[in-house]
XYZ file of C-alpha atoms in Angstrom:
680
model
C -22.157 201.695 -168.230
C -25.795 201.976 -167.194
C -26.928 199.258 -169.626
C -25.400 196.002 -170.831
C -22.614 196.420 -173.406
C -23.860 193.268 -175.144
C -26.572 193.447 -177.775
C -29.301 190.781 -178.205
C -27.259 188.737 -180.679
C -24.281 188.509 -178.334
C -26.561 187.681 -175.409
C -28.247 184.938 -177.447
C -24.910 183.258 -178.171
C -23.839 183.594 -174.526
C -27.124 182.014 -173.492
C -26.673 179.139 -175.942
C -23.236 178.210 -174.624
C -24.198 178.723 -170.974
C -22.145 181.797 -170.005
C -24.715 184.587 -170.039
C -25.023 184.927 -166.272
C -21.258 184.982 -165.774
C -20.670 187.490 -168.582
C -23.277 189.812 -167.100
C -20.883 190.340 -164.205
C -17.139 190.540 -164.718
C -17.408 190.265 -168.507
C -19.687 193.254 -168.856
C -17.623 195.249 -166.358
C -14.591 194.913 -168.625
C -16.288 196.838 -171.439
C -15.969 200.576 -170.796
C -17.248 203.642 -172.612
C -13.870 205.319 -172.214
C -10.245 204.330 -172.801
C -8.094 203.563 -169.747
C -4.771 205.405 -169.635
C -2.808 202.276 -170.489
C -4.889 201.801 -173.650
C -4.359 205.424 -174.649
C -0.615 205.036 -174.291
C -0.714 201.729 -176.179
C -2.591 203.181 -179.165
C -0.210 206.112 -179.343
C 2.793 203.839 -179.843
C 1.387 201.809 -182.736
C 2.696 202.035 -186.330
C -0.316 200.082 -187.577
C -3.949 199.767 -186.590
C -6.716 197.432 -187.745
C -10.159 198.824 -188.457
C -13.531 197.573 -189.582
C -16.175 199.737 -191.263
C -19.011 199.575 -193.770
C -18.945 200.789 -197.352
C -21.832 202.732 -198.890
C -23.632 199.455 -199.683
C -23.470 198.315 -196.055
C -20.763 195.703 -196.650
C -18.252 195.368 -193.782
C -14.555 195.427 -194.674
C -11.516 194.733 -192.501
C -8.283 196.560 -193.216
C -5.031 197.862 -191.750
C -3.973 201.495 -191.360
C -0.221 202.152 -191.505
C 1.714 205.284 -190.526
C 4.489 206.460 -188.259
C 4.053 205.731 -184.566
C 1.987 208.527 -183.066
C -0.551 208.726 -185.895
C -3.173 207.672 -183.345
C -3.744 210.091 -180.495
C -6.294 210.348 -177.687
C -7.087 213.976 -176.804
C -9.182 212.629 -173.959
C -10.392 209.260 -172.655
C -13.451 209.274 -174.933
C -11.866 210.504 -178.156
C -9.616 208.721 -180.630
C -7.934 210.716 -183.403
C -6.445 208.953 -186.440
C -4.196 210.816 -188.869
C -3.974 209.148 -192.269
C -2.769 205.579 -192.614
C -5.090 204.263 -195.305
C -3.247 202.768 -198.261
C -4.103 203.438 -201.884
C -6.480 200.869 -203.300
C -8.016 200.025 -199.949
C -11.688 198.983 -200.322
C -12.588 201.495 -197.591
C -10.844 204.362 -199.351
C -13.376 207.176 -199.730
C -16.024 205.190 -197.821
C -15.581 206.641 -194.340
C -17.831 209.527 -193.392
C -19.100 211.476 -190.402
C -21.658 209.431 -188.480
C -20.218 206.096 -189.617
C -19.409 203.390 -187.095
C -15.803 202.240 -186.799
C -14.280 199.235 -185.056
C -10.612 199.461 -184.063
C -8.038 196.914 -182.934
C -4.512 197.636 -181.793
C -2.213 194.611 -181.811
C 1.508 194.083 -181.186
C 2.545 190.587 -182.335
C 5.830 190.477 -180.388
C 4.101 191.035 -177.042
C 0.775 189.457 -178.093
C -0.974 192.442 -176.581
C -4.197 193.728 -178.102
C -6.838 196.275 -177.175
C -10.141 197.143 -178.804
C -11.924 200.436 -179.288
C -15.230 200.985 -181.116
C -17.049 204.195 -181.809
C -18.578 206.659 -184.277
C -16.746 209.081 -186.583
C -17.775 212.520 -185.387
C -15.469 214.661 -187.551
C -13.256 214.317 -190.634
C -10.888 216.750 -192.309
C -7.522 216.822 -194.037
C -5.892 216.185 -190.694
C -7.656 212.894 -190.125
C -10.767 211.682 -188.379
C -12.040 211.973 -184.830
C -13.854 208.993 -183.310
C -16.196 209.244 -180.323
C -15.541 206.113 -178.287
C -18.517 203.944 -177.356
C -16.722 200.762 -176.265
C -13.175 200.103 -175.077
C -11.841 196.810 -173.764
C -8.785 194.618 -173.697
C -8.452 191.183 -175.271
C -6.360 188.277 -174.052
C -3.274 187.224 -176.071
C -4.728 183.923 -177.277
C -3.798 182.610 -180.742
C -1.591 185.589 -181.672
C 1.544 184.537 -183.574
C 4.738 186.313 -182.504
C 6.229 188.092 -185.536
C 8.862 190.796 -185.814
C 8.110 193.454 -188.422
C 10.716 195.261 -190.490
C 9.976 198.488 -192.435
C 10.561 198.354 -196.203
C 9.776 200.629 -199.095
C 6.214 200.134 -200.222
C 5.401 199.501 -203.869
C 5.606 202.877 -205.704
C 2.342 202.196 -207.515
C -0.164 199.944 -205.871
C -1.618 197.192 -208.021
C -5.176 196.478 -207.023
C -6.834 193.299 -208.264
C -10.619 193.028 -207.980
C -12.678 189.930 -208.619
C -15.906 188.154 -207.683
C -14.082 184.966 -206.690
C -10.748 183.872 -205.229
C -7.857 183.423 -207.640
C -5.384 180.548 -207.382
C -2.933 182.927 -205.650
C -5.622 184.051 -203.226
C -6.512 180.473 -202.356
C -2.867 179.585 -201.803
C -2.406 182.519 -199.409
C -5.489 181.588 -197.393
C -4.576 177.883 -197.296
C -1.230 178.636 -195.600
C -2.477 181.468 -193.393
C -2.166 181.315 -189.606
C -3.918 184.659 -189.032
C -6.810 186.680 -190.361
C -9.033 189.541 -189.230
C -12.813 189.741 -189.465
C -15.105 192.779 -189.464
C -18.819 192.504 -188.665
C -21.586 194.869 -187.651
C -24.907 195.306 -185.893
C -26.540 198.703 -186.377
C -29.986 197.742 -185.076
C -31.534 200.280 -182.708
C -32.188 197.571 -180.101
C -28.447 196.892 -179.958
C -28.178 199.982 -177.718
C -24.608 200.316 -176.418
C -23.624 197.199 -178.362
C -24.453 198.911 -181.634
C -21.569 199.348 -184.034
C -18.841 197.700 -186.067
C -16.342 195.227 -184.680
C -13.009 193.987 -185.995
C -11.479 190.870 -184.432
C -8.383 188.712 -184.746
C -8.372 184.989 -185.559
C -5.340 182.723 -185.314
C -4.492 179.039 -185.621
C -2.068 176.591 -187.141
C -1.355 177.044 -190.865
C -4.210 175.328 -192.664
C -6.882 176.262 -190.103
C -8.880 178.093 -192.795
C -10.223 175.743 -195.416
C -10.583 176.804 -199.047
C -13.610 174.779 -200.095
C -13.671 176.338 -203.554
C -13.146 179.717 -205.204
C -16.249 181.107 -203.510
C -16.323 179.306 -200.140
C -14.137 179.259 -197.025
C -14.605 177.475 -193.686
C -12.906 178.437 -190.423
C -13.114 177.162 -186.824
C -14.054 179.259 -183.833
C -11.898 178.436 -180.801
C -12.479 179.220 -177.113
C -12.235 182.968 -176.659
C -13.284 185.638 -174.189
C -17.002 184.694 -174.380
C -17.996 188.197 -175.524
C -19.076 186.712 -178.890
C -18.859 190.069 -180.654
C -18.365 188.485 -184.073
C -20.814 185.590 -183.723
C -23.387 187.868 -182.113
C -23.203 190.258 -185.055
C -23.336 187.477 -187.636
C -26.359 185.891 -185.982
C -28.586 188.647 -187.359
C -26.311 190.324 -189.903
C -24.306 187.683 -191.779
C -22.225 190.005 -193.956
C -18.566 190.242 -192.929
C -15.201 191.352 -194.202
C -12.028 189.261 -193.954
C -8.425 190.437 -194.158
C -5.525 188.089 -194.909
C -1.962 189.417 -194.932
C 0.908 187.992 -196.932
C 3.662 188.579 -194.396
C 6.347 187.824 -196.990
C 5.194 190.012 -199.885
C 3.208 192.732 -198.121
C -0.015 191.939 -200.000
C -3.351 192.626 -198.315
C -6.201 190.338 -199.353
C -9.657 191.719 -198.532
C -12.612 189.355 -198.915
C -16.238 190.458 -198.599
C -18.336 187.489 -197.486
C -21.664 186.316 -196.178
C -21.238 184.048 -193.166
C -23.180 181.185 -191.634
C -22.603 179.655 -188.201
C -22.284 175.863 -188.026
C -23.151 174.520 -184.584
C -22.856 170.777 -185.096
C -21.929 168.061 -187.559
C -19.044 165.736 -188.435
C -16.751 168.505 -189.665
C -17.044 170.368 -186.377
C -16.533 167.200 -184.339
C -13.446 166.282 -186.342
C -11.705 169.669 -185.980
C -9.654 169.684 -182.772
C -10.470 172.627 -180.510
C -13.358 173.975 -182.577
C -16.421 175.255 -180.730
C -18.269 176.298 -183.892
C -17.440 176.661 -187.568
C -17.948 179.721 -189.756
C -18.634 179.151 -193.443
C -17.934 182.173 -195.612
C -19.536 182.675 -199.019
C -17.441 185.067 -201.109
C -19.113 188.198 -202.529
C -16.098 190.260 -203.618
C -12.299 190.064 -203.487
C -9.796 192.943 -203.411
C -6.070 192.167 -203.439
C -3.762 195.122 -202.781
C -0.437 193.872 -204.134
C 2.734 194.757 -202.189
C 0.969 197.646 -200.500
C 2.300 197.222 -196.976
C 5.585 198.933 -196.022
C 6.480 196.037 -193.683
C 7.742 192.494 -193.927
C 7.598 190.043 -191.051
C 9.800 187.324 -189.657
C 8.755 183.679 -189.456
C 6.178 183.285 -186.677
C 6.595 181.830 -183.219
C 3.274 180.025 -182.816
C 1.006 180.924 -179.935
C 0.966 178.196 -177.285
C -2.814 177.821 -177.502
C -2.737 176.551 -181.085
C -0.940 173.322 -180.104
C -4.282 171.776 -179.109
C -6.099 172.965 -182.200
C -6.397 171.325 -185.579
C -6.146 172.102 -189.231
C -8.313 170.928 -192.068
C -5.966 168.266 -193.380
C -6.146 166.564 -189.970
C -9.898 167.107 -189.674
C -10.495 165.473 -193.051
C -8.411 162.481 -192.045
C -10.224 162.316 -188.701
C -13.552 162.082 -190.519
C -12.200 159.224 -192.613
C -10.865 157.523 -189.476
C -14.254 157.864 -187.764
C -15.569 155.195 -190.117
C -12.820 152.807 -188.975
C -13.357 152.829 -185.207
C -14.587 149.229 -185.305
C -11.392 147.990 -186.952
C -7.994 147.158 -185.508
C -5.411 149.647 -186.778
C -1.623 149.855 -186.281
C -0.248 152.679 -184.148
C 3.309 153.732 -183.342
C 4.507 154.748 -179.895
C 6.042 158.201 -180.339
C 6.741 159.176 -176.735
C 6.754 157.594 -173.273
C 6.424 159.754 -170.145
C 6.621 158.568 -166.542
C 3.752 160.096 -164.565
C 4.400 158.409 -161.181
C 6.280 155.494 -159.659
C 3.868 153.026 -161.296
C 2.197 154.947 -164.150
C 3.531 155.690 -167.609
C 1.867 157.604 -170.429
C 2.184 156.320 -173.981
C 1.634 158.655 -176.925
C 0.353 156.872 -180.015
C 0.129 157.983 -183.647
C -1.404 156.083 -186.600
C 1.104 153.928 -188.471
C -1.159 153.345 -191.481
C -1.045 156.875 -192.882
C -4.641 157.556 -191.852
C -5.939 160.027 -189.329
C -6.886 159.938 -185.663
C -10.615 159.571 -185.093
C -12.000 162.318 -182.884
C -12.898 161.347 -179.344
C -14.732 162.929 -176.441
C -12.791 163.226 -173.156
C -13.654 160.228 -170.997
C -13.786 157.747 -173.876
C -11.356 154.848 -174.291
C -9.546 152.774 -176.883
C -8.992 149.016 -176.901
C -5.471 147.695 -177.343
C -4.675 144.245 -178.733
C -1.404 142.502 -177.973
C -0.232 139.606 -180.146
C -0.742 136.107 -178.772
C 1.785 133.288 -178.566
C 0.982 130.965 -181.466
C 3.407 128.265 -180.307
C 1.903 128.178 -176.847
C -1.612 128.379 -178.233
C -2.277 131.675 -176.443
C -4.793 134.024 -178.049
C -4.280 137.728 -178.523
C -4.925 139.747 -175.375
C -7.278 142.736 -175.426
C -7.406 145.462 -172.827
C -9.225 148.802 -172.786
C -7.562 152.014 -171.633
C -9.054 155.432 -171.141
C -7.630 158.170 -173.332
C -6.004 160.364 -170.720
C -5.952 163.635 -172.630
C -8.332 165.856 -174.565
C -8.242 165.452 -178.360
C -5.639 167.313 -180.392
C -6.309 165.785 -183.812
C -2.885 164.177 -184.136
C -2.328 161.469 -181.522
C -3.766 159.620 -178.529
C -2.429 159.298 -175.006
C -3.072 156.407 -172.644
C -1.712 156.300 -169.097
C -1.181 152.794 -167.743
C -0.520 151.620 -164.206
C 1.825 148.655 -163.898
C -0.535 146.150 -162.365
C -0.864 142.730 -163.971
C 0.637 140.816 -166.870
C -0.604 142.989 -169.731
C 0.214 146.349 -168.158
C 3.638 145.036 -167.125
C 4.254 143.961 -170.714
C 3.369 147.465 -171.911
C 5.763 149.064 -169.420
C 8.556 146.725 -170.442
C 8.106 146.685 -174.210
C 6.481 149.912 -175.380
C 9.306 152.275 -176.206
C 9.281 154.953 -178.917
C 9.018 153.210 -182.273
C 7.079 150.199 -180.979
C 3.892 149.136 -182.765
C 0.539 148.186 -181.257
C -2.965 147.639 -182.584
C -5.786 149.887 -181.432
C -9.517 149.920 -181.908
C -11.889 152.768 -181.156
C -12.353 155.245 -179.601
C -15.678 154.625 -177.919
C -17.541 154.657 -174.648
C -20.337 156.597 -172.980
C -18.501 157.917 -169.919
C -18.252 161.532 -171.069
C -18.916 164.926 -169.559
C -22.482 166.150 -170.033
C -22.080 168.998 -172.453
C -24.013 172.143 -171.640
C -24.753 171.267 -168.013
C -25.026 174.264 -165.718
C -24.589 172.337 -162.502
C -21.380 172.158 -160.468
C -19.608 168.830 -160.955
C -17.692 166.452 -158.718
C -14.977 164.266 -160.244
C -14.235 161.376 -157.854
C -11.382 159.005 -158.611
C -8.874 156.696 -157.013
C -5.738 155.049 -158.349
C -5.523 154.860 -162.125
C -9.171 155.956 -162.248
C -7.727 159.461 -162.511
C -7.235 159.084 -166.280
C -10.726 159.979 -167.560
C -10.901 162.812 -165.033
C -7.670 164.327 -166.350
C -8.984 164.023 -169.905
C -12.192 165.799 -168.892
C -10.280 168.554 -167.091
C -8.006 169.072 -170.081
C -11.051 169.340 -172.285
C -12.897 171.766 -170.017
C -10.052 173.979 -168.772
C -7.990 175.380 -171.614
C -5.468 178.028 -172.607
C -4.127 178.743 -169.149
C -7.244 180.344 -167.684
C -10.250 179.712 -169.925
C -12.987 177.273 -168.995
C -15.693 175.612 -171.058
C -17.603 174.920 -167.822
C -18.274 178.143 -165.966
C -19.474 176.431 -162.786
C -17.535 174.853 -159.939
C -15.484 171.711 -160.617
C -14.535 169.686 -157.511
C -11.730 167.211 -158.199
C -11.197 164.601 -155.478
C -8.599 161.877 -155.944
C -7.297 159.128 -153.705
C -3.746 157.784 -153.935
C -1.500 155.711 -151.654
C 1.203 158.358 -151.452
C 2.808 161.182 -153.371
C 5.039 158.862 -155.401
C 1.996 156.915 -156.578
C -0.015 159.951 -157.643
C 0.088 160.637 -161.408
C -0.319 164.115 -162.891
C 0.476 165.815 -159.587
C 2.200 168.887 -161.047
C -0.311 169.153 -163.845
C -3.159 169.324 -161.337
C -1.374 172.042 -159.380
C -0.898 174.054 -162.574
C -4.554 173.651 -163.470
C -5.693 174.681 -160.012
C -3.440 177.729 -160.043
C -4.845 178.895 -163.385
C -8.557 178.204 -162.947
C -10.574 179.705 -160.132
C -13.556 177.391 -160.693
C -11.429 174.265 -160.043
C -10.982 172.924 -156.512
C -8.527 170.002 -156.129
C -8.195 167.832 -153.042
C -5.868 164.800 -152.971
C -6.240 162.158 -150.232
C -3.182 160.029 -149.410
C -4.086 156.796 -147.656
C -0.510 155.945 -146.719
C 1.172 159.320 -146.217
C 0.766 162.685 -144.558
C -0.856 165.587 -146.354
C 1.179 168.123 -148.268
C 1.199 171.848 -147.624
C 0.428 174.068 -150.584
C 0.423 177.767 -151.349
C -2.282 177.260 -153.978
C -5.620 178.297 -152.501
C -7.735 175.767 -154.381
C -5.332 172.815 -154.161
C -5.249 170.778 -150.946
C -3.911 167.450 -149.722
C -4.726 165.416 -146.651
C -4.208 161.985 -145.115
C -6.875 159.310 -145.234
C -9.279 157.704 -147.641
C -12.107 159.162 -149.673
C -15.426 157.999 -148.268
C -18.889 159.465 -147.979
C -18.410 160.781 -144.436
C -15.276 162.663 -145.511
C -16.944 163.868 -148.715
C -19.764 165.401 -146.684
C -17.206 167.536 -144.869
C -15.928 168.897 -148.180
C -19.157 169.626 -150.046
C -22.322 171.474 -149.088
C -24.426 168.798 -150.772
C -26.441 170.415 -153.501
C -27.393 169.837 -157.118
C -24.169 168.235 -158.395
C -23.282 165.899 -161.218
C -20.960 163.118 -160.004
C -18.398 161.219 -162.088
C -16.741 158.116 -160.608
C -13.757 156.042 -161.673
C -11.452 153.759 -159.724
C -11.237 150.279 -158.210
C -14.467 148.286 -158.016
C -14.862 148.534 -154.251
C -14.230 152.285 -154.281
C -16.839 152.960 -156.944
C -19.457 150.725 -155.382
C -18.903 152.364 -152.002
C -19.160 155.856 -153.462
C -22.197 154.999 -155.555
C -24.055 153.420 -152.627
C -23.124 156.330 -150.372
C -24.321 158.935 -152.855
C -27.582 157.096 -153.406
C -27.972 156.956 -149.632
C -27.791 160.753 -149.661
C -30.661 160.822 -152.170
C -28.442 161.734 -155.121
C -30.485 160.791 -158.192
C -29.170 157.747 -160.012
C -28.968 159.612 -163.318
C -26.664 162.204 -161.707
C -24.046 159.552 -160.972
C -21.919 158.516 -163.936
C -19.086 156.044 -163.822
C -16.562 154.141 -165.900
C -15.588 150.549 -165.239
C -13.380 148.131 -167.129
C -12.859 144.453 -166.429
C -14.691 143.229 -163.303
C -15.193 146.717 -161.878
C -18.886 146.956 -162.667
C -21.050 148.997 -160.313
C -24.383 147.528 -159.254
C -26.995 150.241 -159.618
C -30.007 150.325 -157.356
C -32.226 152.275 -159.739
C -33.288 151.543 -163.291
C -31.755 153.723 -165.993
C -33.774 156.562 -167.422
C -36.340 155.574 -170.012
C -34.806 154.859 -173.388
C -31.203 154.498 -172.207
C -31.205 150.707 -172.417
C -33.554 147.982 -173.526
C -33.801 144.950 -171.316
C -36.246 142.221 -170.419
C -38.726 143.316 -167.769
C -38.560 142.029 -164.189
C -41.640 139.870 -164.721
C -39.892 137.793 -167.411
C -37.898 134.897 -165.967
C -35.509 133.228 -168.376
C -33.321 130.249 -167.387
C -29.714 130.778 -168.535
C -27.226 127.917 -168.754
C -23.471 128.643 -168.843
C -22.100 125.382 -170.249
C -18.334 125.648 -169.681
C -18.653 126.640 -166.033
C -21.608 124.333 -165.450
C -23.523 127.155 -163.819
C -27.218 127.932 -164.108
C -28.883 131.266 -163.471
C -32.312 132.805 -163.711
C -32.646 136.067 -165.561
C -35.260 138.294 -163.901
C -34.414 141.660 -165.483
C -32.506 143.050 -162.504
C -29.042 142.641 -164.081
C -27.769 145.203 -166.572
C -26.567 142.552 -169.037
C -25.794 138.881 -169.436
C -22.233 139.731 -168.435
C -23.461 141.186 -165.142
C -25.595 138.083 -164.609
C -22.590 135.806 -165.181
C -20.412 137.804 -162.789
C -23.135 137.730 -160.136
C -22.784 133.912 -160.216
C -19.034 134.068 -159.763
C -18.169 133.277 -163.398
C -14.846 134.865 -164.423
C -15.933 136.131 -167.829
C -13.388 137.787 -170.120
C -14.401 141.428 -170.531
C -12.636 144.699 -171.134
C -14.462 147.703 -172.555
C -18.001 146.753 -171.463
C -19.499 148.845 -174.256
C -19.540 146.501 -177.235
C -16.362 147.761 -178.829
C -13.442 145.463 -178.088
C -15.193 142.114 -178.553
C -13.363 140.396 -175.692
C -16.618 139.268 -174.043
C -17.887 137.472 -177.157
C -19.170 133.947 -176.479
C -21.106 131.391 -178.461
C -24.896 131.463 -178.264
C -25.884 127.781 -178.309
C -29.648 128.233 -177.985
C -32.207 130.961 -177.438
C -32.318 134.569 -178.613
C -30.810 137.802 -177.293
C -31.299 141.478 -178.007
C -28.697 144.244 -177.793
C -28.956 147.169 -175.387
C -26.690 149.398 -177.487
C -25.175 149.708 -180.925
C -21.873 147.810 -180.903
C -18.861 148.127 -183.194
C -16.999 144.901 -182.324
C -16.556 142.444 -185.179
C -17.593 139.022 -183.875
C -17.956 135.611 -185.507
C -21.346 134.226 -186.568
C -23.097 132.526 -183.691
C -21.402 134.684 -181.065
C -22.899 137.447 -178.910
C -21.406 140.188 -176.766
C -22.230 139.510 -173.127
C -21.700 143.129 -172.066
C -24.395 144.455 -174.382
C -27.068 141.760 -174.551
C -30.080 140.588 -172.561
C -32.536 137.778 -173.264
C -34.870 138.687 -176.097
C -38.493 139.326 -175.217
C -40.321 136.046 -175.354
C -37.173 133.910 -175.139
C -37.863 130.687 -173.219
C -34.259 129.867 -172.275
C -30.641 130.652 -173.163
C -27.540 128.489 -173.408
C -24.150 130.212 -173.618
C -20.683 128.743 -174.166
C -19.175 130.241 -171.037
């Protein structure tokens, strides 16, 4: 094609999500103005074909044509001929005409293969209609449910029900649907080669389309091929046509709607896997009862839907979002060994409530019961969630290293109960960044990096981050490295991911995966310089305290801006920054204010001068072993009594603490405070 196949609406959506440059290359090249031979053969073998077109009032409708295999032919690579196939009572019956735009979709559920063809009707007669092809392209098999169809006798007389709103039967069909089709259009002159009608497939777990009321539906948009044909059309032309199929009865439910795109909000955040939401306002409903001469077997769900949600879960997640500051009971449902010293624990709510949505990189706090007879208090530890959200359960991956982690390894079997609080934390991937990223980890610091990867790289080959991702991890040896096979699978499926594992106590491992490597040695700045042509990267760090401090200092020594270096640290592993945070990220007393601080239990005195990030950091700089876990004001383990003076908080905290206590990790002396005394 001599011009872009994408019209301004599609380009605007691509620009918004950061893929416009990439889609201008390989994406645009995949859209042809002729049908490849394999597509021509594919269309010719179909007994059914989905189309989208406009009625005389300009309303798009989606429908299915049905006939014997061979009713679609391709006299040449730029011509599609369709003989019959429209069922009585179809809302497009009598609406198609010469010069009208038509969107076509061929789909075979058993192979999950689908191909698209759009064009203009250039001739119609008793023998069918001839379509001049303007766009032809394949679609990936994502979200297609595997069903086997069986021919049956169609209803002798079609019963067609028309209404302005959804009936109870209509709402029930939509509420249990795992598939629908959507037709949309853009006939603007400036659309150029992108001008026309499109019909697309949508799939998910049953319950992924919400029936808000008899005139409103809401559906998620999952990661797709980044063409954004539907969203691009709806951006300027919100009318659309939906088709739901009752695979048991053969009913076709056509719904004419007006659509709006929802880009943000609590509903979107709560729905696992959703990139956007589409809200449909019903204009007209046509139900063609028992019209289809097929029935279908029970579906085999597409693998991609396992990480997506449904509205029942999303509603519960929104309710759970208000409870992140409370301790809630969870049940261990599965335990998986990831390495010689790391186990993953899968946790589901035991209180009948939902799982609050999290962002990859965030953590939960876990509370273990104390020993009342021995006078031991409950123990709190924070653990990164080691997987992307799925709306149903959490995963933490724990290295056996210390009393609490050893207790978890020994006692947490399926069926065990624990108390969790959260999720929370600020160590998350910067959404929308267009810079290449470097994920640097060592030891169990791999957990937030795996969560981020699982959130960014999805469905076998799709990526939410279209730029390079460099994943560097240090481990003692192969037995101590968690998620080894998972990383190899990710590297094999995603060309923008480069993985390099460094083994400090073993030889490197040969690999036939181009972008997966292993070598012997430790990760340090000198080695890192041999692996990266230092440029405009975002860096993410997690690992032991010494490792992170070394990497941070080394990166700053290479003039990497402080704000480009993000890190996570629990317990004593706090990195000392050598640059103030960006304006507005934290409120602290200025360097000119000197506040004496007395720690009574340790008998230690210190002088606050504004250089420490928090009172916790000040205490640790004086060698005080302060109890601390999450370091973000969530778990409450760093709470101590404030005996005199005033403090101010640097962040909003969710921990529930007793009157007279303060959270060391999130407080600094208040402006104007003369002195502080803390029970530590």
